[in-house]
Short mmCIF file of C-alpha atoms and ligand atoms in Angstrom, two decimals:
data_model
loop_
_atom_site.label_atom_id
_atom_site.label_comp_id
_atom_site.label_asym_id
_atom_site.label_seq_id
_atom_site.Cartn_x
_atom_site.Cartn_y
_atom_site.Cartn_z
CA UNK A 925 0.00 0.00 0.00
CA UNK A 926 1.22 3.56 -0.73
CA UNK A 927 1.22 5.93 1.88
CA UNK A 928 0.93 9.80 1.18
CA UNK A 929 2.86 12.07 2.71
CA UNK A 930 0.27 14.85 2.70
CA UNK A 931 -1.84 12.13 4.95
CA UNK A 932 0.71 12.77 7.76
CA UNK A 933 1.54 15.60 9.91
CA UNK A 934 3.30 17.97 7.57
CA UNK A 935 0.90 20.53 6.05
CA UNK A 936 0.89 21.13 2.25
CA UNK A 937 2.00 24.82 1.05
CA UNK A 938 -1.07 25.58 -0.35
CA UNK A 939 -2.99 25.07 2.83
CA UNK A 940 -4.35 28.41 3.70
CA UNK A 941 -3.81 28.77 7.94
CA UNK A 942 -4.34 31.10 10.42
CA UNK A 943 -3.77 29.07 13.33
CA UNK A 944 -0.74 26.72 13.85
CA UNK A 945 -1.33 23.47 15.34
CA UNK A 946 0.59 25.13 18.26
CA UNK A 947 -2.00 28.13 18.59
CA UNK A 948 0.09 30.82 17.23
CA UNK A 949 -1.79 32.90 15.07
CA UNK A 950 -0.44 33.65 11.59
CA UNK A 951 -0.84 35.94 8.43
CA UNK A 952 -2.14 35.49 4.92
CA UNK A 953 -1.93 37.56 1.98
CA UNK A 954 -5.09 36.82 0.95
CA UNK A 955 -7.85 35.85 3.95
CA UNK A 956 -7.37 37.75 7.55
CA UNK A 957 -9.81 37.35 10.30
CA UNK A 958 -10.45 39.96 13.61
CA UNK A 959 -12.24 38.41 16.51
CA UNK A 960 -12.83 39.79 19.47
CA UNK A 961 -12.15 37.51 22.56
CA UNK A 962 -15.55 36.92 23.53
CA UNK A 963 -16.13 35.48 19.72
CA UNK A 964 -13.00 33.46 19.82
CA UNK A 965 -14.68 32.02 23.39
CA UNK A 966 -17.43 31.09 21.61
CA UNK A 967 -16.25 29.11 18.95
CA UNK A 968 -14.08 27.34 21.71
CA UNK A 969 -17.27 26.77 22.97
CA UNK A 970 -18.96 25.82 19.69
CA UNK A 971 -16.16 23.23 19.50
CA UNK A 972 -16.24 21.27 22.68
CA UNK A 973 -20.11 21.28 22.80
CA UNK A 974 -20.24 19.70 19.59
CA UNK A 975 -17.49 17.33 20.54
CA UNK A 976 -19.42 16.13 23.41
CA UNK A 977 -22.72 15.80 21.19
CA UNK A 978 -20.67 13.70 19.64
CA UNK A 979 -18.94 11.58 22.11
CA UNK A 980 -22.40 10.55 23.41
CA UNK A 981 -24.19 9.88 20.11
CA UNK A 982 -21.58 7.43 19.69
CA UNK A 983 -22.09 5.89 23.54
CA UNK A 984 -25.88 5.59 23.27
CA UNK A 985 -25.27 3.79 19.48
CA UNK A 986 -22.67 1.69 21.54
CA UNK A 987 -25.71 1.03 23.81
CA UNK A 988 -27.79 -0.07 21.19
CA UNK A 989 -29.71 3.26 21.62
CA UNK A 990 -29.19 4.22 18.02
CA UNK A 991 -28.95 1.87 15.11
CA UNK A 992 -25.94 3.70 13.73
CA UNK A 993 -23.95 7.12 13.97
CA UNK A 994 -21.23 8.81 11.81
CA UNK A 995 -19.09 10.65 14.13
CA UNK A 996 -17.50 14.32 13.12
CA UNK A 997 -14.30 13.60 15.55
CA UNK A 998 -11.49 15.97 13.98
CA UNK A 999 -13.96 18.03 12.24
CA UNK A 1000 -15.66 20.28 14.38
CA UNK A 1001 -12.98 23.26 12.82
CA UNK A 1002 -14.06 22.95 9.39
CA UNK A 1003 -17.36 22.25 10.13
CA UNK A 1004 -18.03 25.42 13.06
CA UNK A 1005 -15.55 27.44 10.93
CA UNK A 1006 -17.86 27.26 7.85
CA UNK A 1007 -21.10 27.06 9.68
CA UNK A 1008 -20.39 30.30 11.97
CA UNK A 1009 -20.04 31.95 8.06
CA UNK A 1010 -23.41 31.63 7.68
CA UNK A 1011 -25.79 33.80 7.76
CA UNK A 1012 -29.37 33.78 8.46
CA UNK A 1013 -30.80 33.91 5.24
CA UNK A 1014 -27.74 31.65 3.51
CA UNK A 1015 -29.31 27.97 2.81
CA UNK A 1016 -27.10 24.83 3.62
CA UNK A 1017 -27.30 21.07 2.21
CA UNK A 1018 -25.24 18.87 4.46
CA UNK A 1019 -24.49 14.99 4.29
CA UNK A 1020 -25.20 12.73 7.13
CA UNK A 1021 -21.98 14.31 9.23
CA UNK A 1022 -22.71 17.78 9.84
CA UNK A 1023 -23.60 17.88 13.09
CA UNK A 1024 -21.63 20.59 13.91
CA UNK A 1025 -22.88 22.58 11.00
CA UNK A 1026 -26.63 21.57 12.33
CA UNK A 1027 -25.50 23.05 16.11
CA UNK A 1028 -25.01 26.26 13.98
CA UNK A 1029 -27.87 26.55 12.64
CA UNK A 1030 -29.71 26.26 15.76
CA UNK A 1031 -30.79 22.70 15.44
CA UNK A 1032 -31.65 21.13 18.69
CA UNK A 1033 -29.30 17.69 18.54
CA UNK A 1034 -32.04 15.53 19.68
CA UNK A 1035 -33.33 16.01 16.75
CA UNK A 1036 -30.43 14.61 14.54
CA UNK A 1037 -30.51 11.58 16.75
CA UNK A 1038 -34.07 10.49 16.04
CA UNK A 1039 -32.92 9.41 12.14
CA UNK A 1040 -30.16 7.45 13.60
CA UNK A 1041 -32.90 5.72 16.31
CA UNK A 1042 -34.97 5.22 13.55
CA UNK A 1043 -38.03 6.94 15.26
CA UNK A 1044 -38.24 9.60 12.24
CA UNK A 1045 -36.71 10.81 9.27
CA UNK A 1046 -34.78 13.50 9.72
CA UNK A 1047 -36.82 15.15 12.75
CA UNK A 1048 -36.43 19.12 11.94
CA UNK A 1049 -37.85 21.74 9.70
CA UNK A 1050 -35.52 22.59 6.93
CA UNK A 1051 -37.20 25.79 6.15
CA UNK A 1052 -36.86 26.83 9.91
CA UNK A 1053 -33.48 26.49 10.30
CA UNK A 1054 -32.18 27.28 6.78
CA UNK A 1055 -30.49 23.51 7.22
CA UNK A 1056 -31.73 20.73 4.37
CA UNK A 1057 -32.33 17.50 5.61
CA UNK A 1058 -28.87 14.67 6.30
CA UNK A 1059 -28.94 13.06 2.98
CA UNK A 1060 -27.09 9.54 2.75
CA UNK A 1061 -27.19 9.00 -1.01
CA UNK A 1062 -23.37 10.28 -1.88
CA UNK A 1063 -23.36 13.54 -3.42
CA UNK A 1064 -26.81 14.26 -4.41
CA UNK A 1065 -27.19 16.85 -1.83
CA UNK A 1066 -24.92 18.89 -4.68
CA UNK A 1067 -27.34 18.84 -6.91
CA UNK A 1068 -30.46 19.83 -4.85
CA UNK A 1069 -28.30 22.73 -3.60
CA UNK A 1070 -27.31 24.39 -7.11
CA UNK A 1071 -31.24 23.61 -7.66
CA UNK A 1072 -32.08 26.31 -5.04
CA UNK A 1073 -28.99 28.74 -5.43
CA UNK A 1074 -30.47 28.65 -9.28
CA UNK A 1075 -33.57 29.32 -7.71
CA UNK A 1076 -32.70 31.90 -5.22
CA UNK A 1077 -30.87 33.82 -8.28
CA UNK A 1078 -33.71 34.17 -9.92
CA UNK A 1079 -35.79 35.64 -7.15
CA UNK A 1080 -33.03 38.03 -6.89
CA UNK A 1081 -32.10 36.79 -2.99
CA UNK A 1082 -28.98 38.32 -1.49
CA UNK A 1083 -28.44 35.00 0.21
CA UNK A 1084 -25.84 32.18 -0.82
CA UNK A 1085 -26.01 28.23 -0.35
CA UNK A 1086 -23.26 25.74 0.58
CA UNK A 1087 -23.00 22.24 -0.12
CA UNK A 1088 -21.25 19.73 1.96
CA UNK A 1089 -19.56 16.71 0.87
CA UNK A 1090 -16.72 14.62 1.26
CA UNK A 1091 -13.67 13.93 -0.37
CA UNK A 1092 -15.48 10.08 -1.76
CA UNK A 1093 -18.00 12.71 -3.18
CA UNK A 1094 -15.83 14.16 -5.73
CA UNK A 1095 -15.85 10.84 -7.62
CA UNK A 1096 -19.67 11.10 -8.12
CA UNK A 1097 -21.03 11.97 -11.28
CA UNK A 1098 -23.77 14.15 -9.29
CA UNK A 1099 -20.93 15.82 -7.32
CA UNK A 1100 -19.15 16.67 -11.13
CA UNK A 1101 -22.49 17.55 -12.85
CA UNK A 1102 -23.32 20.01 -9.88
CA UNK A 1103 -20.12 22.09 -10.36
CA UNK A 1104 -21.23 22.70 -13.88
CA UNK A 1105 -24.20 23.75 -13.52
CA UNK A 1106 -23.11 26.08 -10.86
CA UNK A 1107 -20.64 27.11 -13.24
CA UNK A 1108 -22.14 27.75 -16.36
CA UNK A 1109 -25.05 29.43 -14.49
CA UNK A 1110 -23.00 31.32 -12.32
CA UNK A 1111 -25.07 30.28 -9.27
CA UNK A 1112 -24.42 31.62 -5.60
CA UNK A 1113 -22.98 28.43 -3.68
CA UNK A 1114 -20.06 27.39 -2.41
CA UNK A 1115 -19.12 23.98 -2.42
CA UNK A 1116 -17.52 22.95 0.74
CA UNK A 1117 -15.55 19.36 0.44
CA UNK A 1118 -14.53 18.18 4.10
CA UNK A 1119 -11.23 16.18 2.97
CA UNK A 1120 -10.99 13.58 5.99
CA UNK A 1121 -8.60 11.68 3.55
CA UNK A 1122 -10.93 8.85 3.84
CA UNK A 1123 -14.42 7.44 2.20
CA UNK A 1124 -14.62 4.81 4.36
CA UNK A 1125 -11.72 2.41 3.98
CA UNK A 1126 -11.02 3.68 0.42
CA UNK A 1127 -7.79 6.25 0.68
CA UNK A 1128 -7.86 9.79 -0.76
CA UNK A 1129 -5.28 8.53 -3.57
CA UNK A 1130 -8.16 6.62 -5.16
CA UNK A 1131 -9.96 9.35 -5.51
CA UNK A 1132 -7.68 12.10 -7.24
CA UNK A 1133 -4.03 12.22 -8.38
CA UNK A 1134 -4.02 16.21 -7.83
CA UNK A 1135 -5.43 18.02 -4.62
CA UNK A 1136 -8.78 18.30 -4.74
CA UNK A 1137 -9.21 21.89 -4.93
CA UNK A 1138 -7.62 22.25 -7.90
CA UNK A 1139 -10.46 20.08 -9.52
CA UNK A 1140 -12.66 23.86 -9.61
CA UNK A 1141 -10.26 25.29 -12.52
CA UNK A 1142 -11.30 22.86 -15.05
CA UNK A 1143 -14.78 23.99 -14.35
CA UNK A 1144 -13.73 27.50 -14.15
CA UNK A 1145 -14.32 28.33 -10.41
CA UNK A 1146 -12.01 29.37 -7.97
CA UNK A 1147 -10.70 26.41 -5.96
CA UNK A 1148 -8.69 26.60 -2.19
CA UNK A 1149 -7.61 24.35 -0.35
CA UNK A 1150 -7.92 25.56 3.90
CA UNK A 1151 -6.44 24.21 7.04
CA UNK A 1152 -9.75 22.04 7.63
CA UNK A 1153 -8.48 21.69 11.41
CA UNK A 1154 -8.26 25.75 11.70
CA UNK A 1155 -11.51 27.48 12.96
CA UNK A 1156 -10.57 30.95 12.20
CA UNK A 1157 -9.39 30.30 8.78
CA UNK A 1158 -12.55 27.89 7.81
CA UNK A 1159 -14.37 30.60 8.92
CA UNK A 1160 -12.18 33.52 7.02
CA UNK A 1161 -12.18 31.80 4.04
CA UNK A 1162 -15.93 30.75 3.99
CA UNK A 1163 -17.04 34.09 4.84
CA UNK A 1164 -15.17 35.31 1.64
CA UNK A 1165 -16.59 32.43 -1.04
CA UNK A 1166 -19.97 33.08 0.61
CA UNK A 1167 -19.45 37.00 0.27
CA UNK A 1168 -18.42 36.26 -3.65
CA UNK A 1169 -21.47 34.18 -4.16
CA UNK A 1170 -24.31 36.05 -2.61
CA UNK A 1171 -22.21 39.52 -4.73
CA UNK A 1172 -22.57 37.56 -7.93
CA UNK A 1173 -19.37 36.06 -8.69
CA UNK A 1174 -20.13 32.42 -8.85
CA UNK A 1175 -18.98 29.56 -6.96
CA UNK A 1176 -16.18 28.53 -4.85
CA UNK A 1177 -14.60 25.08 -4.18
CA UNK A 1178 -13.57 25.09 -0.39
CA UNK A 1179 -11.40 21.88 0.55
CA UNK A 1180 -11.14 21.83 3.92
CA UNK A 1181 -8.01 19.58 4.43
CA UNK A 1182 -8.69 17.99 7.83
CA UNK A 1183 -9.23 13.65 9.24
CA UNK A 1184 -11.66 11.58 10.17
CA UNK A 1185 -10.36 10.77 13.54
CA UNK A 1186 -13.14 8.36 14.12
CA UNK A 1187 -14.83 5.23 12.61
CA UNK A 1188 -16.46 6.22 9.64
CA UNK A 1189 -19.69 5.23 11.38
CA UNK A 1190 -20.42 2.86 14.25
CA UNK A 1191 -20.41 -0.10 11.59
CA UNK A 1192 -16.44 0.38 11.00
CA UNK A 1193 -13.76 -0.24 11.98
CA UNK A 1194 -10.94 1.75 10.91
CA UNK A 1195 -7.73 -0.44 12.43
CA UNK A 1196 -8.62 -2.78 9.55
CA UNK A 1197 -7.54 -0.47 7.05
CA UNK A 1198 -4.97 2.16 8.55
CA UNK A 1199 -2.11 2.46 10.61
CA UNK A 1200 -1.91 4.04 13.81
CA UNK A 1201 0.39 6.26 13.41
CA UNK A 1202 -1.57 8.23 10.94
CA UNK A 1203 -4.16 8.67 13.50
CA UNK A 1204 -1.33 10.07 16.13
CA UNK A 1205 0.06 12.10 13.77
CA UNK A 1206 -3.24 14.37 13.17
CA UNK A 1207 -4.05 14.21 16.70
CA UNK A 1208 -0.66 16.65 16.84
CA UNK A 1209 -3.50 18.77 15.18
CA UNK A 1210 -6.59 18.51 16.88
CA UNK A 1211 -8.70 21.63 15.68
CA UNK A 1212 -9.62 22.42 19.86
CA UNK A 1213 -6.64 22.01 20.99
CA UNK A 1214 -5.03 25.02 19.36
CA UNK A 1215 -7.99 27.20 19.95
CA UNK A 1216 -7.33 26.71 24.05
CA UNK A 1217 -3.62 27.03 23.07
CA UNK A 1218 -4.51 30.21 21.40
CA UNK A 1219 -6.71 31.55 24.06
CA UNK A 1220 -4.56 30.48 26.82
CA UNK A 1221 -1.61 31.89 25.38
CA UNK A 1222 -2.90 35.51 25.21
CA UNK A 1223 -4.90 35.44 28.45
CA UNK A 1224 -8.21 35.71 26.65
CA UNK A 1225 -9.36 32.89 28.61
CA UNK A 1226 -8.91 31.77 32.15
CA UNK A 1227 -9.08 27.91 33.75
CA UNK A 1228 -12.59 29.11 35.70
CA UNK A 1229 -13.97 29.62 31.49
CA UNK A 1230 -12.36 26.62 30.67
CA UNK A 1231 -14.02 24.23 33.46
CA UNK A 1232 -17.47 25.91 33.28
CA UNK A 1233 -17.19 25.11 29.17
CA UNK A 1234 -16.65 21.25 29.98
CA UNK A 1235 -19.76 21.52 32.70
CA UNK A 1236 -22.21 22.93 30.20
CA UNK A 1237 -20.56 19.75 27.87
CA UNK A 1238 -21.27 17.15 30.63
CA UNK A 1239 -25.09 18.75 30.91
CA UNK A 1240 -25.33 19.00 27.49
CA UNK A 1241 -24.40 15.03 27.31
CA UNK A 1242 -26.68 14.32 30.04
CA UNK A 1243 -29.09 16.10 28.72
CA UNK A 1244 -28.70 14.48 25.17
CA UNK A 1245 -28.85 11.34 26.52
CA UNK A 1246 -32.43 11.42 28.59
CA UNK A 1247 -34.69 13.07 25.51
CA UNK A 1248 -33.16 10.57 23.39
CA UNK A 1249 -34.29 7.38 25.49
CA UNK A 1250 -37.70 9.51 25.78
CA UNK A 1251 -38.17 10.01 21.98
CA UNK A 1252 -41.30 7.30 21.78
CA UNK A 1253 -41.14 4.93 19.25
CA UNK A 1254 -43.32 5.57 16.25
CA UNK A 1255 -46.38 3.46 15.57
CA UNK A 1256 -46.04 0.13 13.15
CA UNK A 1257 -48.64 2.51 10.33
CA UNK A 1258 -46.87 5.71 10.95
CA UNK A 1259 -44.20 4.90 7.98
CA UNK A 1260 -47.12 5.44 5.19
CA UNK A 1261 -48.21 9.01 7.13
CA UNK A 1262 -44.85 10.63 5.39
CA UNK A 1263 -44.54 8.63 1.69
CA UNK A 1264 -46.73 11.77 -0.08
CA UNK A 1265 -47.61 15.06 1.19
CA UNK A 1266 -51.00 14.71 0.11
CA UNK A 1267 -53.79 11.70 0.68
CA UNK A 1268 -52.61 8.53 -1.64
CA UNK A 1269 -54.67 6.29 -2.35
CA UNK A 1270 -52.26 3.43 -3.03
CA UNK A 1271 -50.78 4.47 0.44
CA UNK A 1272 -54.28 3.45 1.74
CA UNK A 1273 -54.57 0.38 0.61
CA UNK A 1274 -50.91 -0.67 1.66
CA UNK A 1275 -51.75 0.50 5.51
CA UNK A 1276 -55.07 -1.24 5.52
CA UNK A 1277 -52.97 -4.35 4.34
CA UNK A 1278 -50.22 -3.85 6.90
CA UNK A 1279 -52.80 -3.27 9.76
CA UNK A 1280 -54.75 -6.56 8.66
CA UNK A 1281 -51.87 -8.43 8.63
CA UNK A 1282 -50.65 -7.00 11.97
CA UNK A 1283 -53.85 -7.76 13.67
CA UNK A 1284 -53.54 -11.50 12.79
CA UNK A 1285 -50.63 -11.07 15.34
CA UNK A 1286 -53.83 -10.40 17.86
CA UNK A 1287 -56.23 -13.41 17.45
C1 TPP B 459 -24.49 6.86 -4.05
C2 TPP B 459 -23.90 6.14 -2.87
N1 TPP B 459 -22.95 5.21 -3.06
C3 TPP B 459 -22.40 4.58 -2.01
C4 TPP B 459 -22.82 4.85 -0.74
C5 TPP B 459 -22.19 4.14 0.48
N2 TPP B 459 -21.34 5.09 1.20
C6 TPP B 459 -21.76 5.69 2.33
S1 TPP B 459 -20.63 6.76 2.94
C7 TPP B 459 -19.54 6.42 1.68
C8 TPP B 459 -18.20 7.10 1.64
C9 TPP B 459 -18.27 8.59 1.54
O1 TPP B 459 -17.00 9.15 1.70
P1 TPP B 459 -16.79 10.71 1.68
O2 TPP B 459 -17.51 11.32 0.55
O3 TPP B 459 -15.32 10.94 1.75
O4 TPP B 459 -17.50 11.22 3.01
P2 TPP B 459 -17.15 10.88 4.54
O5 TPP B 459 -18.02 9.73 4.94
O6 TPP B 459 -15.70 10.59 4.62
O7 TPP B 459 -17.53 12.09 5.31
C10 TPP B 459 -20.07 5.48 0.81
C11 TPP B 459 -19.37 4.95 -0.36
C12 TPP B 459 -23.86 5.80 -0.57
N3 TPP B 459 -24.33 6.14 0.62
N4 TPP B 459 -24.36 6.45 -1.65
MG1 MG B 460 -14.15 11.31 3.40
#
């Protein structure tokens, strides 16, 4: 097996940073960021909560609580980052892993559990929260959102869309046909590609034999390639692409170069397929650690903020886990309630044969 050296710890030069590993913050030419303390608190903040959401989705799955989970370990940077870019009005399609992105928009996490517990499909109102539902099928989400940036051009919105995806993704014939579209129409979305180097056990060299960022000239976009582990950069450069897009220039291709610390869901197991030391090596660049470095280095934050960010984590966790063992199961009929919108009549007659044939369970 070939190992690539861009898979270990040493970052590639066109990596655009802000914060080293070691949480000194550096310059760009091109992408600068000016946070006051309290905001760079509360993406700390932001980032542990969403850890711990997290940790205990994948304890109550480990229960037998959930059927399955896809943990975001390692990417709560390029997911807050690009999540804290949005605004209001902005409209984002995610894939099953953006919790962190959901947390931004305001969705309550008990609600992202109930499609993994298999008590509803995908339990909150996109519309509300400006926050499409998880979609599984790889890379169609692309498509839907350059469907509504197309549509939100034409009703003249100042708003943008992003798309998320994952480095697999870019092998899809949706994920291609999307970026042309959003090309050739000049539609307001950014495409944000999470690089975790992995789609499940297949390794980011089957996917591409150039960094995937580059992929947006031949469709003639702009494509960079960010320190997917770096909140303030995720966040500088997705304000900018978001910026271009809802201003009229086009689309972006973020890759937000970052790991999949974890499983790629419950059902994995990752030791089967890579070494250790890969792991280690990115956990020399865990996207909260530098952020406390950061804050602890310039006395922006002291150990009292610190602790009382891991309580609210443990009630958060706590919390998490008692609505989700109180989300009631859904009735045997209540699949055919969400098939159609509208009455169906074939719907009918399937229930009415489903309830027959669970009342013979009765006699
Ligand atoms: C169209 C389609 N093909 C295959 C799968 C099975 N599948 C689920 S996740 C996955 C890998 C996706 O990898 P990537 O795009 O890198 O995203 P990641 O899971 O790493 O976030 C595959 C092949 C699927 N869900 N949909
Ligand atoms: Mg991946």
């Amino acid at each position: 097996m070939t190992v690539d050296a861009s898979r270990g710890a040493e970052a590639p030069p066109e990596l655009v940073q802000l914060l080293t590993p070691e949480g000194e913050r550096v310059e760009h030419p091109d992408y600068d960021i000016d946070l006051t303390p309290e905001e760079v608190r509360s993406l700390y903040r932001d980032l542990v909560l969403v850890r711990r959401i997290d940790l205990e989705a994948v304890a109550l799955q480990r229960q037998g609580e959930l059927g399955i989970w896809a943990s975001l370990l390692g990417q709560e940077a390029a997911q807050i980052g690009s999540g804290r870019a949005l605004t209001d009005t902005d409209m984002a399609f995610p894939t099953y892993r953006e919790h962190g992105v959901a947390w931004c928009r305001d969705v309550d996490p008990v609600k992202l559990l109930g499609l993994f517990r298999g008590v509803n499909h995908g339990g909150w109102d996109p519309k509300e929260h400006n926050f499409h539902l998880y979609t599984i099928v790889i890379g169609s989400q692309t498509l839907h959102a350059v469907g509504y940036a197309m549509g939100i051009q034409r009703d003249d919105a100042t708003a943008a869309t992003i798309a998320y995806f994952g480095d697999g993704a870019t092998s899809q014939g949706d994920v291609n046909e999307s970026f042309i579209w959003a090309s050739v129409f000049n539609a307001p979305i950014v495409f944000f590609c999470q690089n975790n180097q992995w789609a499940i056990s297949e390794p980011l060299e089957k996917q591409t034999r150039i960094p995937l960022y580059r992929r947006a000239s031949g469709f003639g976009f702009p494509g960079i390639r960010v320190d997917g582990n770096d909140v303030f950069a995720c966040l500088a450069v997705t304000r900018q692409a978001l910026k271009n897009a809802r201003e009229g220039q086009g689309p972006t291709l973020i890759e937000a170069f970052t790991y999949r610390m974890g499983a790629h869901t419950t059902t994995d197991d990752p030791t089967r397929y890579r070494v250790a030391s890969e792991l280690e090596a990115w956990k020399l660049k865990d996207p909260i650690e530098r952020v406390k470095a950061y804050l602890f280095k310039n006395e922006l934050a002291d150990q009292e903020f610190f602790d009382s960010v891991d309580a609210e984590a443990e009630g958060l966790g706590a919390d998490l886990r008692s609505r989700c063992l109180a989300m009631p199961d859904p009735g045997p009929l209540d699949i055919f309630d969400h098939v159609y919108a509208e009455p169906h009549a074939l719907m009918d007659e399937e229930r009415a044969q489903y309830a027959a044939y669970l009342e013979g369970f009765e006699r």
